[in-house]
Amino acid sequence: MIKRFLYSQKVAPYVFVFPFVAIFLVFWVYPLLSSFGMSFQHVTLGQEAEWTGMDNYQKLMGDSVFLKSIGNSALYMVLTLVILIPFPMLLAVLINNKRMWGREFFKSAFFFPALTSVVVAGTIFRLMFGEMEGSLINSVLGVFGIEPVKFLKGHLTGFVALLALATWRWTGVNILYFLSGLKNIPEEYYEAASIDGASAFQKFTRITMPLLKPTTIYVLTISIYAGLAMFIESLMLWNGNNSPKNIGLTIVGYLYRQGIEKNNLGYAAAVGIVLLAVTMIINLTQLAFSGMFKKED
Amino acid sequence: MKKNTALNIVLVVVFAVICFLILLPFYAITLASFKPGEELIRYGLNLKLDFSVMSLDNFVFLFTGDHAYFTWFFNSLLLTVVQVVLTLLVSATVAYGFAAYDFKGKNILFICVLLIMMVPFEILLLPLYTLTFNLGMMNSYSAIILPGIANAATIFFFRQYLSGIPKEIIASGRVDGASEYGIYARLILPVMKPSFAAMAILNGMNSWNNFLWPFMVLSDSHKYTLPIGLKTLLTPYGNNYDLLIVGSFFSILPIFILFVAFQKYFIDGMTAGAVKG
């Protein structure tokens, strides 16, 4: 009887999707709700929680370290967008040219950095941006007569190192995204444009860019998310969550510091909820502006 | 024609320069893995090719020394294999449910899949941490594997792939009297094979390099994965550079070899989300 029920065509789909529903409820819905609840409480691991209303949020608004972490994450996100969308797009268009020599090799070589873990990549970059005269970047600067820079001690120079790491790891990946988008643009469009006497630049702005829009939106969406949620890059570059004057502290870094290092779970949960709200608002606005929610005709 | 050749040369030069910059850190770490750690501490990571200080000592230490590197290495390997196999099977099953049937609540559930792809996992770290603690699952691999077992991006990719498979296969299976599950296991799974390769590589790469969540869950150093182990070599009280550098170099190798061998699948897997998202 039970077997008959489970094997019927009406019940089978639910059996197939059941694992997702279970995981979704246990590991997404429940933690999200509990996080939301925790953000209104004072919680320490292994102790009775205590309701404190909006206290955590009020404290957050006046917490200068938290505001600094938001500033850092926002700046990082904006700068990664500025670097990691236009340049990979341009490189993808150039590499897509079938007559170019060695394109397969370049595609692979650009992708290599994405194969390394952030732990390994971060360690390499921390050493490259070391403050000694002989460290890689400083020795290059030395050739131009520039004094050694203490990269990881300053806000601006620290960000240079962070962005170098991000650019190194993600350029190749974004190139691949744009290449897969370019594959969907019919060759005839360019041929027709050539007959009409369009220049290469006109073809790029009038054909390539508009038709790459879905890919650009995808890359934009995941980059906003990844930028705002960045943590391990900073953790590895500064060899810990404590950078001088918090120059490398990000929102998730602050969440980690409050929640795990200080066992202040309620406060950390409030940080998480703010991050969720900011990510969702920015991404939904961005998607609305780019017309993603309009019905396709 | 001449104009094209000139343009090509300019392009290749530009790309070669970028390529050189991208490969530079790899060269630096490779070089450093042949030098003693002291050298690195005293002079920093550099590109000096100085054969008088270079030796295979670090590699000898890596393979014969008294340390836990290969325990971490095999932990990572085991965790990656188990995680990939389970995630692929579960995600493929779920994707088939979405692709092959029309049922009540299907759209809402699929929106949940898309939603997961947009919520930063980092927000869940703390509640997941307390949940794991309360369930007594701290320091276990299941706490690392379970939350990711129905991977949203993987489900999404499989569903897209399955929508290209003719429904007649399912119909003919029913005519032959196979059960719904028999159809999936015997007729559909074999057809899905090509898509498994791309997803195996994407998930494998993520799992091999996964750091934050395992770092929070695992406290027993015998259970550490490679990234966690390497991270513990960096301490505020002086770093174990001999092992760290050669170990980092060696940790890139497996993925590197896989990449060279299965390049096409890597690229398919990486761009899976962008295909008509």
Tab-separated table of N, CA and C in Angstrom, chain A residues 6-7 9 12-17 19-21 23-24 26-28 30-32 34-35 45 91 94-95 99-101 105-106 108-117 119-120 123-124 126-128 132 134-136 168 173 176-177 180 218 225 229 231-232 235-236 239 252 255-256 259-260 265 268 272 275-276 279-280 283, chain B residues 8-9 11 15 18-19 22-23 25-26 29 41-47 90 93-94 96-97 101 103-104 109 112-113 116 118-124 126-131 146-147 149 155 174 179-181 184 205 209 211-212 215-216 227 231 234 239 241 244-245 248 251-252 255-256 259 263 266-267 270-271 273-274:
chain	number	residue	atom	x	y	z
A	6	LEU	N	3.957	5.591	-2.849
A	6	LEU	CA	5.242	6.228	-3.160
A	6	LEU	C	5.595	6.129	-4.639
A	7	TYR	N	5.101	5.057	-5.284
A	7	TYR	CA	5.463	4.842	-6.681
A	7	TYR	C	4.503	5.504	-7.661
A	9	GLN	N	2.578	8.323	-9.905
A	9	GLN	CA	3.153	9.433	-10.665
A	9	GLN	C	2.934	10.778	-10.004
A	12	ALA	N	5.734	10.789	-6.890
A	12	ALA	CA	7.151	10.673	-7.254
A	12	ALA	C	7.902	12.018	-7.292
A	13	PRO	N	7.317	13.077	-7.925
A	13	PRO	CA	8.088	14.330	-7.965
A	13	PRO	C	8.450	14.841	-6.570
A	14	TYR	N	7.547	14.655	-5.619
A	14	TYR	CA	7.839	15.142	-4.266
A	14	TYR	C	8.966	14.336	-3.636
A	15	VAL	N	9.010	13.048	-3.962
A	15	VAL	CA	10.122	12.232	-3.459
A	15	VAL	C	11.431	12.736	-4.055
A	16	PHE	N	11.400	13.079	-5.353
A	16	PHE	CA	12.623	13.557	-6.007
A	16	PHE	C	13.126	14.868	-5.393
A	17	VAL	N	12.202	15.806	-5.147
A	17	VAL	CA	12.677	17.108	-4.654
A	17	VAL	C	12.768	17.150	-3.129
A	19	PRO	N	14.881	15.920	-0.896
A	19	PRO	CA	16.164	16.299	-0.279
A	19	PRO	C	16.385	17.805	-0.266
A	20	PHE	N	15.984	18.454	-1.365
A	20	PHE	CA	16.165	19.900	-1.404
A	20	PHE	C	15.306	20.584	-0.342
A	21	VAL	N	14.040	20.150	-0.259
A	21	VAL	CA	13.141	20.773	0.710
A	21	VAL	C	13.692	20.602	2.126
A	23	ILE	N	16.854	20.038	3.141
A	23	ILE	CA	18.071	20.840	3.348
A	23	ILE	C	17.709	22.324	3.433
A	24	PHE	N	16.796	22.739	2.568
A	24	PHE	CA	16.397	24.143	2.547
A	24	PHE	C	15.794	24.564	3.890
A	26	VAL	N	16.112	22.979	6.911
A	26	VAL	CA	17.002	22.811	8.061
A	26	VAL	C	18.187	23.768	8.007
A	27	PHE	N	18.793	23.900	6.811
A	27	PHE	CA	20.045	24.648	6.754
A	27	PHE	C	19.914	26.052	6.168
A	28	TRP	N	18.734	26.451	5.714
A	28	TRP	CA	18.572	27.823	5.221
A	28	TRP	C	17.465	28.558	5.970
A	30	TYR	N	15.593	27.688	8.684
A	30	TYR	CA	15.755	27.720	10.131
A	30	TYR	C	16.898	28.650	10.569
A	31	PRO	N	18.120	28.519	9.990
A	31	PRO	CA	19.188	29.446	10.403
A	31	PRO	C	18.859	30.911	10.142
A	32	LEU	N	18.197	31.179	8.988
A	32	LEU	CA	17.856	32.571	8.690
A	32	LEU	C	16.889	33.130	9.730
A	34	SER	N	16.388	31.947	12.754
A	34	SER	CA	17.018	32.003	14.067
A	34	SER	C	18.001	33.169	14.123
A	35	SER	N	18.623	33.470	12.990
A	35	SER	CA	19.520	34.613	12.940
A	35	SER	C	18.733	35.896	13.167
A	45	LEU	N	27.015	31.474	23.534
A	45	LEU	CA	26.912	30.033	23.325
A	45	LEU	C	26.818	29.294	24.655
A	91	LEU	N	38.774	42.264	-22.801
A	91	LEU	CA	39.702	41.169	-23.093
A	91	LEU	C	38.969	40.006	-23.765
A	94	LEU	N	38.411	40.777	-27.392
A	94	LEU	CA	39.652	40.641	-28.159
A	94	LEU	C	40.021	39.174	-28.370
A	95	ILE	N	39.868	38.373	-27.291
A	95	ILE	CA	40.284	36.978	-27.358
A	95	ILE	C	39.308	36.163	-28.212
A	99	ARG	N	40.980	34.944	-35.388
A	99	ARG	CA	42.277	34.998	-36.063
A	99	ARG	C	43.425	35.228	-35.089
A	100	MET	N	43.098	35.474	-33.829
A	100	MET	CA	44.162	35.789	-32.874
A	100	MET	C	45.009	34.549	-32.589
A	101	TRP	N	46.329	34.766	-32.476
A	101	TRP	CA	47.224	33.645	-32.194
A	101	TRP	C	47.188	33.276	-30.716
A	105	PHE	N	45.637	29.148	-25.411
A	105	PHE	CA	46.649	29.220	-24.363
A	105	PHE	C	46.343	30.366	-23.400
A	106	PHE	N	46.036	31.541	-23.939
A	106	PHE	CA	45.773	32.703	-23.087
A	106	PHE	C	44.560	32.458	-22.195
A	108	SER	N	43.454	29.659	-20.982
A	108	SER	CA	43.809	28.786	-19.862
A	108	SER	C	44.683	29.516	-18.865
A	109	ALA	N	45.683	30.244	-19.383
A	109	ALA	CA	46.633	30.907	-18.488
A	109	ALA	C	45.910	31.921	-17.602
A	110	PHE	N	44.958	32.655	-18.179
A	110	PHE	CA	44.221	33.648	-17.407
A	110	PHE	C	43.380	32.986	-16.328
A	111	PHE	N	43.008	31.739	-16.570
A	111	PHE	CA	42.123	31.048	-15.633
A	111	PHE	C	42.885	30.406	-14.475
A	112	PHE	N	44.188	30.154	-14.665
A	112	PHE	CA	44.979	29.470	-13.624
A	112	PHE	C	44.767	30.004	-12.209
A	113	PRO	N	44.816	31.333	-11.983
A	113	PRO	CA	44.699	31.826	-10.598
A	113	PRO	C	43.429	31.377	-9.898
A	114	ALA	N	42.336	31.173	-10.655
A	114	ALA	CA	41.080	30.766	-10.034
A	114	ALA	C	41.179	29.367	-9.435
A	115	LEU	N	42.203	28.624	-9.828
A	115	LEU	CA	42.357	27.259	-9.318
A	115	LEU	C	42.956	27.233	-7.918
A	116	THR	N	43.556	28.325	-7.495
A	116	THR	CA	44.198	28.328	-6.176
A	116	THR	C	43.175	28.678	-5.102
A	117	SER	N	43.375	28.151	-3.901
A	117	SER	CA	42.474	28.525	-2.811
A	117	SER	C	42.856	29.917	-2.328
A	119	VAL	N	43.383	30.772	0.573
A	119	VAL	CA	44.433	30.630	1.591
A	119	VAL	C	45.808	30.697	0.923
A	120	VAL	N	45.987	29.935	-0.136
A	120	VAL	CA	47.273	29.910	-0.832
A	120	VAL	C	47.523	31.237	-1.560
A	123	THR	N	48.302	34.056	0.849
A	123	THR	CA	49.655	33.949	1.398
A	123	THR	C	50.679	34.460	0.389
A	124	ILE	N	50.522	34.060	-0.864
A	124	ILE	CA	51.467	34.513	-1.888
A	124	ILE	C	51.431	36.047	-1.992
A	126	ARG	N	50.404	38.220	0.261
A	126	ARG	CA	50.903	38.849	1.473
A	126	ARG	C	52.427	38.969	1.402
A	127	LEU	N	53.064	37.914	0.895
A	127	LEU	CA	54.521	37.927	0.794
A	127	LEU	C	54.992	38.854	-0.329
A	128	MET	N	54.245	38.852	-1.449
A	128	MET	CA	54.625	39.723	-2.563
A	128	MET	C	54.550	41.192	-2.163
A	132	MET	N	59.486	44.528	3.068
A	132	MET	CA	60.935	44.558	2.892
A	132	MET	C	61.328	45.077	1.514
A	134	GLY	N	63.388	43.829	-0.471
A	134	GLY	CA	63.552	42.777	-1.460
A	134	GLY	C	62.242	42.092	-1.855
A	135	SER	N	61.126	42.429	-1.173
A	135	SER	CA	59.850	41.804	-1.528
A	135	SER	C	59.469	42.191	-2.948
A	136	LEU	N	58.809	41.278	-3.623
A	136	LEU	CA	58.592	41.404	-5.055
A	136	LEU	C	58.149	42.796	-5.524
A	168	TRP	N	43.659	39.442	-9.791
A	168	TRP	CA	44.421	38.261	-10.195
A	168	TRP	C	43.533	37.023	-10.237
A	173	VAL	N	38.139	34.268	-14.797
A	173	VAL	CA	36.787	33.720	-14.646
A	173	VAL	C	35.783	34.614	-15.363
A	176	LEU	N	35.809	34.243	-19.043
A	176	LEU	CA	35.063	33.055	-19.494
A	176	LEU	C	33.565	33.325	-19.526
A	177	TYR	N	33.063	34.045	-18.502
A	177	TYR	CA	31.638	34.385	-18.505
A	177	TYR	C	31.282	35.187	-19.748
A	180	SER	N	31.290	33.150	-22.939
A	180	SER	CA	30.114	32.308	-23.148
A	180	SER	C	28.935	33.167	-23.589
A	218	TYR	N	24.492	39.151	-14.944
A	218	TYR	CA	24.881	37.992	-14.127
A	218	TYR	C	26.188	38.273	-13.382
A	225	TYR	N	27.495	40.551	-4.693
A	225	TYR	CA	27.403	39.576	-3.607
A	225	TYR	C	28.790	39.239	-3.067
A	229	ALA	N	30.456	40.332	0.623
A	229	ALA	CA	30.655	39.224	1.566
A	229	ALA	C	32.123	38.836	1.693
A	231	PHE	N	35.764	38.205	2.927
A	231	PHE	CA	36.355	38.096	4.262
A	231	PHE	C	37.718	37.404	4.232
A	232	ILE	N	37.782	36.224	3.620
A	232	ILE	CA	38.997	35.413	3.736
A	232	ILE	C	40.193	36.084	3.062
A	235	LEU	N	41.453	38.236	5.653
A	235	LEU	CA	42.002	37.391	6.728
A	235	LEU	C	43.391	36.872	6.366
A	236	MET	N	43.570	36.463	5.121
A	236	MET	CA	44.852	35.897	4.707
A	236	MET	C	45.909	36.985	4.487
A	239	ASN	N	47.002	38.140	7.729
A	239	ASN	CA	47.318	37.013	8.613
A	239	ASN	C	46.537	37.084	9.916
A	252	VAL	N	31.723	40.874	6.976
A	252	VAL	CA	31.764	39.486	7.449
A	252	VAL	C	32.883	39.309	8.480
A	255	LEU	N	31.396	40.452	11.630
A	255	LEU	CA	30.451	39.419	12.077
A	255	LEU	C	31.208	38.289	12.758
A	256	TYR	N	32.311	37.880	12.124
A	256	TYR	CA	33.131	36.789	12.655
A	256	TYR	C	33.764	37.202	13.983
A	259	GLY	N	30.880	37.397	16.618
A	259	GLY	CA	30.199	36.124	16.864
A	259	GLY	C	31.132	35.051	17.383
A	260	ILE	N	32.247	34.830	16.687
A	260	ILE	CA	33.110	33.703	17.021
A	260	ILE	C	34.194	34.116	18.021
A	265	LEU	N	26.879	36.551	20.068
A	265	LEU	CA	26.149	36.037	18.905
A	265	LEU	C	24.983	36.923	18.468
A	268	ALA	N	26.325	39.880	16.547
A	268	ALA	CA	26.831	39.416	15.260
A	268	ALA	C	25.683	39.092	14.311
A	272	GLY	N	24.818	40.389	10.498
A	272	GLY	CA	24.452	39.529	9.369
A	272	GLY	C	23.167	39.990	8.696
A	275	LEU	N	23.844	42.960	6.607
A	275	LEU	CA	24.509	42.541	5.367
A	275	LEU	C	23.506	41.968	4.369
A	276	LEU	N	22.621	41.097	4.872
A	276	LEU	CA	21.598	40.500	4.003
A	276	LEU	C	20.735	41.595	3.380
A	279	THR	N	22.745	43.623	0.745
A	279	THR	CA	22.967	42.839	-0.473
A	279	THR	C	21.685	42.734	-1.296
A	280	MET	N	20.596	42.399	-0.602
A	280	MET	CA	19.321	42.222	-1.297
A	280	MET	C	18.863	43.531	-1.932
A	283	ASN	N	21.092	44.446	-4.934
A	283	ASN	CA	20.922	43.541	-6.073
A	283	ASN	C	19.532	43.641	-6.695
B	8	ASN	N	47.279	41.794	-35.022
B	8	ASN	CA	47.477	40.545	-34.300
B	8	ASN	C	48.725	40.595	-33.425
B	9	ILE	N	49.781	41.177	-33.979
B	9	ILE	CA	51.032	41.264	-33.215
B	9	ILE	C	50.830	42.135	-31.977
B	11	LEU	N	48.050	42.738	-30.403
B	11	LEU	CA	47.189	41.988	-29.489
B	11	LEU	C	47.985	40.952	-28.707
B	15	PHE	N	48.494	40.724	-24.698
B	15	PHE	CA	48.073	39.544	-23.934
B	15	PHE	C	49.260	38.859	-23.269
B	18	ILE	N	50.044	40.724	-20.041
B	18	ILE	CA	49.073	40.396	-18.990
B	18	ILE	C	49.324	38.979	-18.469
B	19	CYS	N	49.561	38.090	-19.411
B	19	CYS	CA	49.816	36.698	-19.072
B	19	CYS	C	51.040	36.579	-18.167
B	22	ILE	N	50.130	37.608	-14.734
B	22	ILE	CA	49.283	36.611	-14.066
B	22	ILE	C	50.108	35.406	-13.613
B	23	LEU	N	51.097	35.047	-14.417
B	23	LEU	CA	51.882	33.860	-14.055
B	23	LEU	C	52.998	34.168	-13.052
B	25	PRO	N	53.097	35.425	-9.895
B	25	PRO	CA	52.988	34.865	-8.539
B	25	PRO	C	53.250	33.362	-8.500
B	26	PHE	N	52.846	32.636	-9.555
B	26	PHE	CA	53.111	31.192	-9.591
B	26	PHE	C	54.614	30.933	-9.658
B	29	ILE	N	56.211	31.627	-6.220
B	29	ILE	CA	56.021	30.588	-5.196
B	29	ILE	C	56.800	29.333	-5.550
B	41	ILE	N	62.214	34.959	4.979
B	41	ILE	CA	61.989	35.885	6.084
B	41	ILE	C	62.954	37.062	5.982
B	42	ARG	N	64.193	36.774	5.585
B	42	ARG	CA	65.189	37.838	5.563
B	42	ARG	C	65.039	38.746	4.350
B	43	TYR	N	64.765	38.167	3.170
B	43	TYR	CA	64.777	38.997	1.962
B	43	TYR	C	63.402	39.170	1.305
B	44	GLY	N	62.383	38.502	1.832
B	44	GLY	CA	61.068	38.623	1.213
B	44	GLY	C	60.930	37.719	-0.010
B	45	LEU	N	59.677	37.616	-0.481
B	45	LEU	CA	59.406	36.793	-1.666
B	45	LEU	C	59.905	37.540	-2.900
B	46	ASN	N	60.868	36.977	-3.590
B	46	ASN	CA	61.405	37.699	-4.746
B	46	ASN	C	61.658	36.753	-5.917
B	47	LEU	N	62.184	37.304	-6.963
B	47	LEU	CA	62.363	36.513	-8.184
B	47	LEU	C	63.823	36.180	-8.460
B	90	VAL	N	22.498	13.848	-5.155
B	90	VAL	CA	21.326	14.504	-4.580
B	90	VAL	C	20.821	15.618	-5.496
B	93	THR	N	19.092	14.302	-8.627
B	93	THR	CA	17.779	13.759	-8.316
B	93	THR	C	16.754	14.878	-8.185
B	94	VAL	N	17.130	15.917	-7.445
B	94	VAL	CA	16.234	17.055	-7.252
B	94	VAL	C	15.952	17.729	-8.597
B	96	TYR	N	15.993	16.461	-11.518
B	96	TYR	CA	15.098	15.623	-12.334
B	96	TYR	C	13.651	15.837	-11.916
B	97	GLY	N	13.429	15.929	-10.600
B	97	GLY	CA	12.078	16.211	-10.101
B	97	GLY	C	11.528	17.497	-10.699
B	101	TYR	N	8.598	16.731	-14.101
B	101	TYR	CA	7.211	16.698	-13.645
B	101	TYR	C	6.624	18.093	-13.521
B	103	PHE	N	4.103	19.707	-10.850
B	103	PHE	CA	3.415	19.381	-9.599
B	103	PHE	C	3.139	20.658	-8.822
B	104	LYS	N	2.222	20.550	-7.888
B	104	LYS	CA	1.817	21.706	-7.074
B	104	LYS	C	3.012	22.210	-6.269
B	109	LEU	N	9.023	26.357	-5.132
B	109	LEU	CA	10.233	25.649	-4.729
B	109	LEU	C	11.417	26.048	-5.595
B	112	CYS	N	12.852	29.198	-4.588
B	112	CYS	CA	13.726	29.000	-3.422
B	112	CYS	C	15.141	28.622	-3.858
B	113	VAL	N	15.237	27.788	-4.898
B	113	VAL	CA	16.561	27.416	-5.413
B	113	VAL	C	17.299	28.672	-5.871
B	116	ILE	N	18.432	30.937	-2.932
B	116	ILE	CA	19.639	30.467	-2.249
B	116	ILE	C	20.880	30.978	-2.963
B	118	MET	N	21.260	33.704	-4.227
B	118	MET	CA	21.449	35.139	-4.004
B	118	MET	C	21.736	35.525	-2.552
B	119	VAL	N	21.506	34.602	-1.608
B	119	VAL	CA	21.762	34.915	-0.203
B	119	VAL	C	23.210	34.572	0.135
B	120	PRO	N	23.982	35.546	0.656
B	120	PRO	CA	25.368	35.225	1.006
B	120	PRO	C	25.409	34.164	2.099
B	121	PHE	N	26.107	33.084	1.823
B	121	PHE	CA	26.208	31.971	2.776
B	121	PHE	C	26.782	32.449	4.115
B	122	GLU	N	27.621	33.482	4.060
B	122	GLU	CA	28.297	33.980	5.259
B	122	GLU	C	27.323	34.398	6.354
B	123	ILE	N	26.118	34.842	5.951
B	123	ILE	CA	25.129	35.264	6.940
B	123	ILE	C	24.706	34.090	7.817
B	124	LEU	N	24.738	32.900	7.222
B	124	LEU	CA	24.260	31.715	7.932
B	124	LEU	C	25.322	31.120	8.852
B	126	LEU	N	26.823	31.930	11.647
B	126	LEU	CA	26.598	31.862	13.092
B	126	LEU	C	25.440	30.956	13.485
B	127	PRO	N	24.243	31.144	12.873
B	127	PRO	CA	23.170	30.202	13.227
B	127	PRO	C	23.535	28.756	12.897
B	128	LEU	N	24.241	28.534	11.784
B	128	LEU	CA	24.664	27.172	11.460
B	128	LEU	C	25.638	26.654	12.520
B	129	TYR	N	26.472	27.567	12.996
B	129	TYR	CA	27.452	27.234	14.025
B	129	TYR	C	26.735	26.798	15.305
B	130	THR	N	25.742	27.581	15.732
B	130	THR	CA	24.998	27.203	16.951
B	130	THR	C	24.199	25.928	16.715
B	131	LEU	N	23.605	25.804	15.514
B	131	LEU	CA	22.840	24.590	15.203
B	131	LEU	C	23.742	23.361	15.288
B	146	LEU	N	26.692	18.165	4.824
B	146	LEU	CA	25.228	18.251	4.760
B	146	LEU	C	24.660	19.582	4.235
B	147	PRO	N	25.075	20.738	4.767
B	147	PRO	CA	24.422	21.970	4.313
B	147	PRO	C	24.541	22.210	2.808
B	149	ILE	N	24.673	19.837	0.399
B	149	ILE	CA	24.435	18.619	-0.381
B	149	ILE	C	23.415	18.830	-1.501
B	155	ILE	N	21.903	22.184	-8.992
B	155	ILE	CA	20.524	21.837	-9.353
B	155	ILE	C	20.100	22.626	-10.585
B	174	ARG	N	7.705	4.407	-19.318
B	174	ARG	CA	6.427	4.071	-18.664
B	174	ARG	C	5.700	2.975	-19.434
B	179	SER	N	9.155	1.675	-13.241
B	179	SER	CA	8.626	2.580	-12.227
B	179	SER	C	9.234	3.962	-12.428
B	180	GLU	N	8.663	4.985	-11.769
B	180	GLU	CA	9.177	6.354	-11.907
B	180	GLU	C	10.654	6.415	-11.542
B	181	TYR	N	11.039	5.676	-10.486
B	181	TYR	CA	12.424	5.711	-10.031
B	181	TYR	C	13.329	4.896	-10.948
B	184	TYR	N	14.282	7.033	-13.864
B	184	TYR	CA	15.353	7.966	-13.517
B	184	TYR	C	16.706	7.251	-13.456
B	205	MET	N	36.416	21.571	-7.164
B	205	MET	CA	37.282	22.720	-6.971
B	205	MET	C	36.853	23.507	-5.730
B	209	ASN	N	39.063	23.731	-2.144
B	209	ASN	CA	39.540	25.034	-1.678
B	209	ASN	C	38.703	25.622	-0.542
B	211	PHE	N	37.196	26.851	2.791
B	211	PHE	CA	37.958	27.178	3.988
B	211	PHE	C	37.119	27.565	5.210
B	212	LEU	N	36.297	28.589	5.091
B	212	LEU	CA	35.734	29.218	6.284
B	212	LEU	C	34.860	28.291	7.131
B	215	PHE	N	36.761	25.465	8.708
B	215	PHE	CA	37.635	26.071	9.707
B	215	PHE	C	36.871	26.299	11.016
B	216	MET	N	35.595	26.661	10.894
B	216	MET	CA	34.799	26.898	12.099
B	216	MET	C	34.360	25.601	12.744
B	227	PRO	N	43.575	23.498	3.331
B	227	PRO	CA	43.626	24.957	3.550
B	227	PRO	C	43.703	25.323	5.036
B	231	LYS	N	46.796	27.186	6.872
B	231	LYS	CA	46.538	28.425	7.615
B	231	LYS	C	47.150	28.346	9.020
B	234	LEU	N	50.670	29.519	9.687
B	234	LEU	CA	50.895	30.951	9.870
B	234	LEU	C	50.461	31.300	11.279
B	239	ASN	N	56.413	32.046	11.571
B	239	ASN	CA	55.733	31.172	10.630
B	239	ASN	C	56.622	30.044	10.163
B	241	TYR	N	57.609	28.693	7.401
B	241	TYR	CA	57.626	28.944	5.969
B	241	TYR	C	58.116	27.769	5.138
B	244	LEU	N	55.095	25.724	4.723
B	244	LEU	CA	53.990	26.511	4.160
B	244	LEU	C	54.149	26.712	2.654
B	245	ILE	N	55.328	27.131	2.242
B	245	ILE	CA	55.509	27.470	0.833
B	245	ILE	C	55.488	26.228	-0.044
B	248	SER	N	52.002	24.849	-0.022
B	248	SER	CA	51.080	25.621	-0.863
B	248	SER	C	51.288	25.252	-2.319
B	251	SER	N	49.844	21.939	-3.023
B	251	SER	CA	48.383	21.860	-2.953
B	251	SER	C	47.740	22.317	-4.263
B	252	ILE	N	48.453	23.134	-5.033
B	252	ILE	CA	47.893	23.606	-6.304
B	252	ILE	C	47.967	22.500	-7.354
B	255	ILE	N	44.812	20.080	-8.606
B	255	ILE	CA	43.813	20.812	-9.371
B	255	ILE	C	44.384	21.249	-10.715
B	256	PHE	N	45.637	21.622	-10.697
B	256	PHE	CA	46.329	22.039	-11.907
B	256	PHE	C	46.343	20.915	-12.931
B	259	PHE	N	42.957	20.288	-14.241
B	259	PHE	CA	42.564	21.357	-15.165
B	259	PHE	C	43.128	21.118	-16.554
B	263	GLN	N	40.200	20.391	-19.288
B	263	GLN	CA	39.968	21.818	-19.419
B	263	GLN	C	38.560	22.196	-19.878
B	266	PHE	N	36.025	22.054	-17.109
B	266	PHE	CA	36.211	23.151	-16.173
B	266	PHE	C	35.446	24.367	-16.669
B	267	ILE	N	35.674	24.664	-17.941
B	267	ILE	CA	35.100	25.887	-18.493
B	267	ILE	C	33.574	25.774	-18.551
B	270	MET	N	32.340	26.260	-14.967
B	270	MET	CA	32.463	27.627	-14.471
B	270	MET	C	31.421	28.544	-15.070
B	271	THR	N	31.096	28.326	-16.326
B	271	THR	CA	30.176	29.240	-16.984
B	271	THR	C	28.732	28.743	-16.920
B	273	GLY	N	26.389	28.904	-14.755
B	273	GLY	CA	25.377	29.836	-14.266
B	273	GLY	C	25.045	30.921	-15.270
B	274	ALA	N	26.018	31.258	-16.118
B	274	ALA	CA	25.831	32.406	-16.998
B	274	ALA	C	25.049	32.059	-18.251
